[in-house]
Amino acid sequence: MWTKTVIRLFCIALAGVWIAVIASAASAPNARKGKAYFKKNCRVCHDGKTEGIPALQPSDLIMDQWDKAFEDEEDVAECVPRVKEKTGVELTEQDLLDIQKYLVDGAADGERPMTCG
Ligand code: HEC
């Protein structure tokens, strides 16, 4: 009777470890990758040289503003199809998380305020 309970507990614990491993492997946002994506897919327009498009670099905004830009339907969400049109790259959720991490870390009040030239 209690062997069964022990086995059951063991299985539950094992499943928990598995889930933790899979979740952490999947997607800790990576600022270094985000920087590369940003330069390649965002700065092509947001470089300050393209008419009607605001120049954007990490330290232009504070962390909250970047987070909002990524949540807002009108900012980054609207640029995802623009990126596709301009560079042919279809950004994934993960790519966007990486870009967000790069921008938030580099925000004016972030860990490492960053300009990108
Ligand atoms: C094809 C050109 C193009 C690309 C590529 C592009 N954007 Fe944009 N972006 C725009 C335009 C146009 C606007 C709208 C400007 C406006 O409303 O005045 C805009 C607006 C924004 C805004 C709102 C800025 C503001 O001041 O209102 C943010 C934030 C933004 N883009 C982020 C990004 C990010 C992040 C990427 C890369 C994933 C990206 N954009 C790629 C053209 C582009």
Tab-separated table of C-alpha atoms and ligand atoms in Angstrom:
chain	number	residue	atom	x	y	z
A	1	MET	CA	0.000	0.000	0.000
A	2	TRP	CA	2.587	2.554	0.865
A	3	THR	CA	5.054	1.349	-1.712
A	4	LYS	CA	2.462	2.495	-4.167
A	5	THR	CA	2.347	5.916	-2.557
A	6	VAL	CA	6.126	6.198	-2.625
A	7	ILE	CA	6.232	5.235	-6.285
A	8	ARG	CA	3.511	7.703	-7.070
A	9	LEU	CA	5.311	10.519	-5.261
A	10	PHE	CA	8.512	9.634	-7.040
A	11	CYS	CA	6.801	9.848	-10.408
A	12	ILE	CA	5.277	13.199	-9.584
A	13	ALA	CA	8.671	14.542	-8.518
A	14	LEU	CA	10.274	13.241	-11.696
A	15	ALA	CA	7.630	14.846	-13.860
A	16	GLY	CA	8.202	18.131	-12.044
A	17	VAL	CA	11.924	18.044	-12.741
A	18	TRP	CA	11.247	17.278	-16.384
A	19	ILE	CA	8.917	20.208	-16.781
A	20	ALA	CA	11.438	22.539	-15.156
A	21	VAL	CA	14.204	21.323	-17.469
A	22	ILE	CA	12.112	21.706	-20.590
A	23	ALA	CA	10.806	25.117	-19.619
A	24	SER	CA	14.233	26.552	-18.898
A	25	ALA	CA	15.813	25.103	-22.032
A	26	ALA	CA	13.074	26.480	-24.223
A	27	SER	CA	13.403	30.131	-23.760
A	28	ALA	CA	15.379	32.303	-21.428
A	29	PRO	CA	15.384	35.490	-23.527
A	30	ASN	CA	18.800	36.170	-25.003
A	31	ALA	CA	19.819	39.822	-25.268
A	32	ARG	CA	22.807	39.074	-27.466
A	33	LYS	CA	20.635	37.423	-30.082
A	34	GLY	CA	18.097	40.208	-29.637
A	35	LYS	CA	20.732	42.775	-30.500
A	36	ALA	CA	21.543	41.022	-33.757
A	37	TYR	CA	17.861	40.705	-34.671
A	38	PHE	CA	17.218	44.320	-33.796
A	39	LYS	CA	20.052	45.573	-35.982
A	40	LYS	CA	19.061	43.423	-38.873
A	41	ASN	CA	15.297	43.697	-38.728
A	42	CYS	CA	14.404	46.918	-36.926
A	43	ARG	CA	17.206	49.389	-37.493
A	44	VAL	CA	16.782	48.991	-41.247
A	45	CYS	CA	13.838	51.346	-40.837
A	46	HIS	CA	14.407	52.867	-37.404
A	47	ASP	CA	17.825	54.265	-38.283
A	48	GLY	CA	16.821	57.925	-38.287
A	49	LYS	CA	17.471	58.164	-41.996
A	50	THR	CA	14.148	56.878	-43.187
A	51	GLU	CA	11.523	59.531	-43.579
A	52	GLY	CA	8.497	59.335	-41.307
A	53	ILE	CA	9.980	56.609	-39.110
A	54	PRO	CA	11.342	57.500	-35.674
A	55	ALA	CA	14.944	56.479	-34.980
A	56	LEU	CA	15.029	53.882	-32.227
A	57	GLN	CA	17.826	52.676	-30.034
A	58	PRO	CA	17.622	50.988	-26.644
A	59	SER	CA	18.431	54.053	-24.547
A	60	ASP	CA	15.758	56.154	-26.269
A	61	LEU	CA	13.142	54.770	-23.910
A	62	ILE	CA	12.899	53.568	-20.339
A	63	MET	CA	12.239	49.939	-19.457
A	64	ASP	CA	8.505	50.395	-18.903
A	65	GLN	CA	8.096	52.091	-22.233
A	66	TRP	CA	9.760	49.231	-24.058
A	67	ASP	CA	7.684	46.663	-22.255
A	68	LYS	CA	4.610	48.603	-23.199
A	69	ALA	CA	5.692	48.876	-26.824
A	70	PHE	CA	5.869	45.097	-26.949
A	71	GLU	CA	2.465	44.644	-25.340
A	72	ASP	CA	0.731	47.341	-27.287
A	73	GLU	CA	-1.045	46.209	-30.446
A	74	GLU	CA	0.068	49.348	-32.197
A	75	ASP	CA	3.818	49.469	-31.790
A	76	VAL	CA	5.942	46.387	-32.216
A	77	ALA	CA	2.996	44.206	-33.214
A	78	GLU	CA	2.418	46.468	-36.203
A	79	CYS	CA	6.073	46.258	-37.168
A	80	VAL	CA	6.217	42.472	-37.347
A	81	PRO	CA	4.543	42.382	-40.787
A	82	ARG	CA	6.627	45.409	-41.795
A	83	VAL	CA	9.760	43.441	-40.986
A	84	LYS	CA	8.519	40.529	-43.060
A	85	GLU	CA	7.964	42.822	-46.014
A	86	LYS	CA	11.271	44.612	-45.688
A	87	THR	CA	13.696	41.826	-44.859
A	88	GLY	CA	11.732	38.662	-45.598
A	89	VAL	CA	12.273	37.536	-42.000
A	90	GLU	CA	9.304	36.176	-40.120
A	91	LEU	CA	10.063	36.928	-36.467
A	92	THR	CA	8.941	34.287	-33.992
A	93	GLU	CA	7.639	34.875	-30.477
A	94	GLN	CA	11.061	33.849	-29.241
A	95	ASP	CA	12.859	36.320	-31.528
A	96	LEU	CA	10.622	39.077	-30.196
A	97	LEU	CA	11.358	38.082	-26.596
A	98	ASP	CA	15.065	38.269	-27.398
A	99	ILE	CA	14.677	41.713	-28.964
A	100	GLN	CA	12.592	42.891	-26.016
A	101	LYS	CA	15.252	41.688	-23.576
A	102	TYR	CA	17.962	43.543	-25.493
A	103	LEU	CA	15.949	46.759	-25.549
A	104	VAL	CA	14.884	46.573	-21.904
A	105	ASP	CA	18.434	45.823	-20.715
A	106	GLY	CA	19.712	48.715	-22.794
A	107	ALA	CA	16.948	51.143	-21.818
A	108	ALA	CA	17.836	54.523	-20.347
A	109	ASP	CA	17.171	53.135	-16.853
A	110	GLY	CA	18.184	49.560	-17.735
A	111	GLU	CA	21.123	47.406	-16.681
A	112	ARG	CA	23.363	48.705	-19.449
A	113	PRO	CA	22.010	51.785	-21.199
A	114	MET	CA	22.949	51.406	-24.795
A	115	THR	CA	23.088	53.385	-27.952
A	116	CYS	CA	23.433	51.525	-31.143
A	117	GLY	CA	24.983	53.207	-34.069
B	1	HEC	C1	9.628	48.588	-42.823
B	1	HEC	C2	10.054	49.530	-41.814
B	1	HEC	C3	9.970	49.120	-40.346
B	1	HEC	C4	10.590	48.063	-39.744
B	1	HEC	C5	11.441	46.989	-40.376
B	1	HEC	C6	10.279	48.173	-38.315
B	1	HEC	N1	9.491	49.265	-38.081
B	1	HEC	FE1	8.852	49.911	-36.266
B	1	HEC	N2	7.796	51.417	-37.176
B	1	HEC	C7	7.757	51.647	-38.544
B	1	HEC	C8	6.779	52.695	-38.822
B	1	HEC	C9	6.417	53.237	-40.205
B	1	HEC	C10	6.256	53.081	-37.569
B	1	HEC	C11	5.131	54.066	-37.286
B	1	HEC	C12	5.655	55.426	-37.038
B	1	HEC	C13	4.511	56.324	-36.680
B	1	HEC	O1	3.446	55.863	-36.278
B	1	HEC	O2	4.711	57.524	-36.798
B	1	HEC	C14	6.933	52.268	-36.561
B	1	HEC	C15	6.741	52.394	-35.193
B	1	HEC	C16	7.402	51.659	-34.220
B	1	HEC	C17	7.312	51.901	-32.807
B	1	HEC	C18	6.525	53.019	-32.144
B	1	HEC	C19	7.453	54.185	-32.079
B	1	HEC	C20	6.779	55.472	-31.805
B	1	HEC	O3	7.503	56.412	-31.426
B	1	HEC	O4	5.573	55.586	-31.995
B	1	HEC	C21	8.109	50.983	-32.184
B	1	HEC	C22	8.363	50.826	-30.692
B	1	HEC	C23	8.679	50.159	-33.223
B	1	HEC	N3	8.244	50.618	-34.440
B	1	HEC	C24	9.535	49.094	-32.997
B	1	HEC	C25	10.042	48.289	-34.000
B	1	HEC	C26	10.778	47.074	-33.742
B	1	HEC	C27	11.134	46.523	-32.368
B	1	HEC	C28	11.095	46.550	-34.965
B	1	HEC	C29	11.836	45.263	-35.254
B	1	HEC	C30	11.256	44.063	-34.701
B	1	HEC	C31	10.551	47.449	-35.974
B	1	HEC	N4	9.906	48.465	-35.350
B	1	HEC	C32	10.715	47.277	-37.359
B	1	HEC	C33	8.508	51.005	-39.509
B	1	HEC	C34	9.275	49.871	-39.302
